[in-house]
Amino acid sequence: MHAVATVGRAKEAVGTPDAAGTLRAGGVVMDLGRRRARADGREVVLTATEFDLLSALLRRPGLVHSRERLLSQVWGHTAAAGTRTVDVHVAQVRAKLGDASPIRTVRGVGYTADA
């Protein structure tokens, strides 16, 4: 039982910003305080929405986020946008991150980020 608790804490720590307010997933590093992102060491310019979308995914790596959940979390409950908006923004983030992108599609459900 102790081993299970330890694994659970380790999983929580992956998506939790460190003391400097940084999220990491593979080659992607996000500085939440400065709202900057790097992919494989190079600066990546993200719009505010793209940054919020990526940080939502990286805060809970491994969790599958439905498009509806991401719409609510990133665009707000009153968003007039449809779920296709999420797909378009995910594609833009992936293009900017290139091979370093930790975002994976879960067909028919939504998106997840690898830790």
PDB file of C-alpha atoms in Angstrom:
ATOM      1  CA  MET A   1       0.000   0.000   0.000  1.00  0.00           C
ATOM      2  CA  HIS A   2       2.912   2.352   0.719  1.00  0.00           C
ATOM      3  CA  ALA A   3       4.260   1.833  -2.815  1.00  0.00           C
ATOM      4  CA  VAL A   4       0.912   2.836  -4.325  1.00  0.00           C
ATOM      5  CA  ALA A   5       0.847   6.074  -2.326  1.00  0.00           C
ATOM      6  CA  THR A   6       4.395   6.879  -3.404  1.00  0.00           C
ATOM      7  CA  VAL A   7       3.567   6.303  -7.072  1.00  0.00           C
ATOM      8  CA  GLY A   8       0.480   8.518  -6.714  1.00  0.00           C
ATOM      9  CA  ARG A   9       2.553  11.347  -5.241  1.00  0.00           C
ATOM     10  CA  ALA A  10       5.137  10.985  -8.007  1.00  0.00           C
ATOM     11  CA  LYS A  11       2.415  11.225 -10.657  1.00  0.00           C
ATOM     12  CA  GLU A  12       0.962  14.355  -9.041  1.00  0.00           C
ATOM     13  CA  ALA A  13       4.393  15.984  -8.980  1.00  0.00           C
ATOM     14  CA  VAL A  14       4.856  15.573 -12.731  1.00  0.00           C
ATOM     15  CA  GLY A  15       2.121  18.077 -13.611  1.00  0.00           C
ATOM     16  CA  THR A  16       2.723  20.353 -10.659  1.00  0.00           C
ATOM     17  CA  PRO A  17       4.786  23.465 -11.315  1.00  0.00           C
ATOM     18  CA  ASP A  18       8.117  23.401  -9.502  1.00  0.00           C
ATOM     19  CA  ALA A  19       9.186  26.138  -7.076  1.00  0.00           C
ATOM     20  CA  ALA A  20      10.133  28.351 -10.026  1.00  0.00           C
ATOM     21  CA  GLY A  21       6.657  27.951 -11.586  1.00  0.00           C
ATOM     22  CA  THR A  22       7.843  25.674 -14.371  1.00  0.00           C
ATOM     23  CA  LEU A  23       6.022  22.784 -16.056  1.00  0.00           C
ATOM     24  CA  ARG A  24       8.013  20.170 -17.989  1.00  0.00           C
ATOM     25  CA  ALA A  25       6.987  17.431 -20.392  1.00  0.00           C
ATOM     26  CA  GLY A  26       9.611  15.802 -22.551  1.00  0.00           C
ATOM     27  CA  GLY A  27      11.397  18.568 -24.430  1.00  0.00           C
ATOM     28  CA  VAL A  28       8.797  21.209 -23.518  1.00  0.00           C
ATOM     29  CA  VAL A  29       9.382  23.640 -20.650  1.00  0.00           C
ATOM     30  CA  MET A  30       6.758  26.215 -19.661  1.00  0.00           C
ATOM     31  CA  ASP A  31       7.578  29.172 -17.413  1.00  0.00           C
ATOM     32  CA  LEU A  32       4.151  29.986 -15.994  1.00  0.00           C
ATOM     33  CA  GLY A  33       5.182  33.261 -14.368  1.00  0.00           C
ATOM     34  CA  ARG A  34       6.696  34.717 -17.518  1.00  0.00           C
ATOM     35  CA  ARG A  35       4.222  32.907 -19.796  1.00  0.00           C
ATOM     36  CA  ARG A  36       7.017  31.591 -21.974  1.00  0.00           C
ATOM     37  CA  ALA A  37       7.544  28.203 -23.536  1.00  0.00           C
ATOM     38  CA  ARG A  38      10.563  26.374 -24.895  1.00  0.00           C
ATOM     39  CA  ALA A  39      10.667  23.268 -27.070  1.00  0.00           C
ATOM     40  CA  ASP A  40      13.945  21.367 -27.309  1.00  0.00           C
ATOM     41  CA  GLY A  41      15.744  24.465 -26.039  1.00  0.00           C
ATOM     42  CA  ARG A  42      14.265  26.959 -28.497  1.00  0.00           C
ATOM     43  CA  GLU A  43      11.802  29.703 -27.571  1.00  0.00           C
ATOM     44  CA  VAL A  44       8.282  29.078 -28.863  1.00  0.00           C
ATOM     45  CA  VAL A  45       5.926  32.018 -29.302  1.00  0.00           C
ATOM     46  CA  LEU A  46       2.414  31.019 -28.230  1.00  0.00           C
ATOM     47  CA  THR A  47      -0.729  33.119 -28.161  1.00  0.00           C
ATOM     48  CA  ALA A  48      -2.399  33.516 -24.757  1.00  0.00           C
ATOM     49  CA  THR A  49      -4.983  30.882 -25.681  1.00  0.00           C
ATOM     50  CA  GLU A  50      -2.350  28.440 -26.954  1.00  0.00           C
ATOM     51  CA  PHE A  51      -0.338  28.927 -23.754  1.00  0.00           C
ATOM     52  CA  ASP A  52      -3.413  28.295 -21.582  1.00  0.00           C
ATOM     53  CA  LEU A  53      -4.323  25.204 -23.605  1.00  0.00           C
ATOM     54  CA  LEU A  54      -0.842  23.712 -23.334  1.00  0.00           C
ATOM     55  CA  SER A  55      -0.581  24.456 -19.625  1.00  0.00           C
ATOM     56  CA  ALA A  56      -4.004  22.848 -19.004  1.00  0.00           C
ATOM     57  CA  LEU A  57      -2.747  19.658 -20.645  1.00  0.00           C
ATOM     58  CA  LEU A  58       0.671  19.684 -18.938  1.00  0.00           C
ATOM     59  CA  ARG A  59      -0.760  20.287 -15.458  1.00  0.00           C
ATOM     60  CA  ARG A  60      -2.479  16.883 -15.659  1.00  0.00           C
ATOM     61  CA  PRO A  61      -0.254  14.685 -17.860  1.00  0.00           C
ATOM     62  CA  GLY A  62      -1.722  11.315 -18.716  1.00  0.00           C
ATOM     63  CA  LEU A  63      -5.275  12.498 -18.025  1.00  0.00           C
ATOM     64  CA  VAL A  64      -7.505  12.472 -21.087  1.00  0.00           C
ATOM     65  CA  HIS A  65      -9.137  15.881 -21.443  1.00  0.00           C
ATOM     66  CA  SER A  66     -12.363  15.971 -23.439  1.00  0.00           C
ATOM     67  CA  ARG A  67     -12.765  18.773 -25.941  1.00  0.00           C
ATOM     68  CA  GLU A  68     -15.683  20.082 -23.868  1.00  0.00           C
ATOM     69  CA  ARG A  69     -13.547  20.158 -20.718  1.00  0.00           C
ATOM     70  CA  LEU A  70     -10.784  22.058 -22.532  1.00  0.00           C
ATOM     71  CA  LEU A  71     -13.338  24.519 -23.957  1.00  0.00           C
ATOM     72  CA  SER A  72     -14.617  25.204 -20.465  1.00  0.00           C
ATOM     73  CA  GLN A  73     -11.166  25.392 -18.892  1.00  0.00           C
ATOM     74  CA  VAL A  74      -9.418  27.504 -21.531  1.00  0.00           C
ATOM     75  CA  TRP A  75     -12.193  29.509 -23.173  1.00  0.00           C
ATOM     76  CA  GLY A  76     -14.596  29.691 -20.206  1.00  0.00           C
ATOM     77  CA  HIS A  77     -18.121  28.439 -19.643  1.00  0.00           C
ATOM     78  CA  THR A  78     -19.659  31.130 -21.833  1.00  0.00           C
ATOM     79  CA  ALA A  79     -17.465  30.387 -24.813  1.00  0.00           C
ATOM     80  CA  ALA A  80     -19.358  30.545 -28.085  1.00  0.00           C
ATOM     81  CA  ALA A  81     -16.650  28.385 -29.623  1.00  0.00           C
ATOM     82  CA  GLY A  82     -17.317  24.803 -30.631  1.00  0.00           C
ATOM     83  CA  THR A  83     -15.182  21.735 -30.038  1.00  0.00           C
ATOM     84  CA  ARG A  84     -13.581  22.174 -33.470  1.00  0.00           C
ATOM     85  CA  THR A  85     -11.928  25.295 -32.028  1.00  0.00           C
ATOM     86  CA  VAL A  86     -10.014  23.042 -29.627  1.00  0.00           C
ATOM     87  CA  ASP A  87      -8.819  20.862 -32.519  1.00  0.00           C
ATOM     88  CA  VAL A  88      -7.591  23.883 -34.474  1.00  0.00           C
ATOM     89  CA  HIS A  89      -5.696  25.322 -31.494  1.00  0.00           C
ATOM     90  CA  VAL A  90      -4.150  21.943 -30.626  1.00  0.00           C
ATOM     91  CA  ALA A  91      -2.927  21.670 -34.228  1.00  0.00           C
ATOM     92  CA  GLN A  92      -1.384  25.143 -33.979  1.00  0.00           C
ATOM     93  CA  VAL A  93       0.374  24.307 -30.694  1.00  0.00           C
ATOM     94  CA  ARG A  94       1.691  21.025 -32.121  1.00  0.00           C
ATOM     95  CA  ALA A  95       3.026  22.816 -35.196  1.00  0.00           C
ATOM     96  CA  LYS A  96       4.856  25.349 -33.039  1.00  0.00           C
ATOM     97  CA  LEU A  97       6.331  22.708 -30.713  1.00  0.00           C
ATOM     98  CA  GLY A  98       7.363  20.408 -33.547  1.00  0.00           C
ATOM     99  CA  ASP A  99       8.801  17.023 -32.577  1.00  0.00           C
ATOM    100  CA  ALA A 100       8.905  18.070 -28.902  1.00  0.00           C
ATOM    101  CA  SER A 101       5.090  18.163 -28.669  1.00  0.00           C
ATOM    102  CA  PRO A 102       3.839  15.936 -25.828  1.00  0.00           C
ATOM    103  CA  ILE A 103       0.206  16.243 -26.985  1.00  0.00           C
ATOM    104  CA  ARG A 104      -1.534  13.063 -28.118  1.00  0.00           C
ATOM    105  CA  THR A 105      -5.000  12.646 -29.580  1.00  0.00           C
ATOM    106  CA  VAL A 106      -7.310  10.141 -27.923  1.00  0.00           C
ATOM    107  CA  ARG A 107      -9.636   9.368 -30.796  1.00  0.00           C
ATOM    108  CA  GLY A 108     -13.269  10.131 -30.133  1.00  0.00           C
ATOM    109  CA  VAL A 109     -12.506  11.613 -26.709  1.00  0.00           C
ATOM    110  CA  GLY A 110     -10.004  14.472 -26.713  1.00  0.00           C
ATOM    111  CA  TYR A 111      -6.352  15.036 -25.870  1.00  0.00           C
ATOM    112  CA  THR A 112      -3.704  14.074 -23.358  1.00  0.00           C
ATOM    113  CA  ALA A 113      -0.093  15.050 -22.735  1.00  0.00           C
ATOM    114  CA  ASP A 114       2.752  12.627 -22.153  1.00  0.00           C
ATOM    115  CA  ALA A 115       4.810  13.313 -19.050  1.00  0.00           C
TER     116      ALA A 115
END
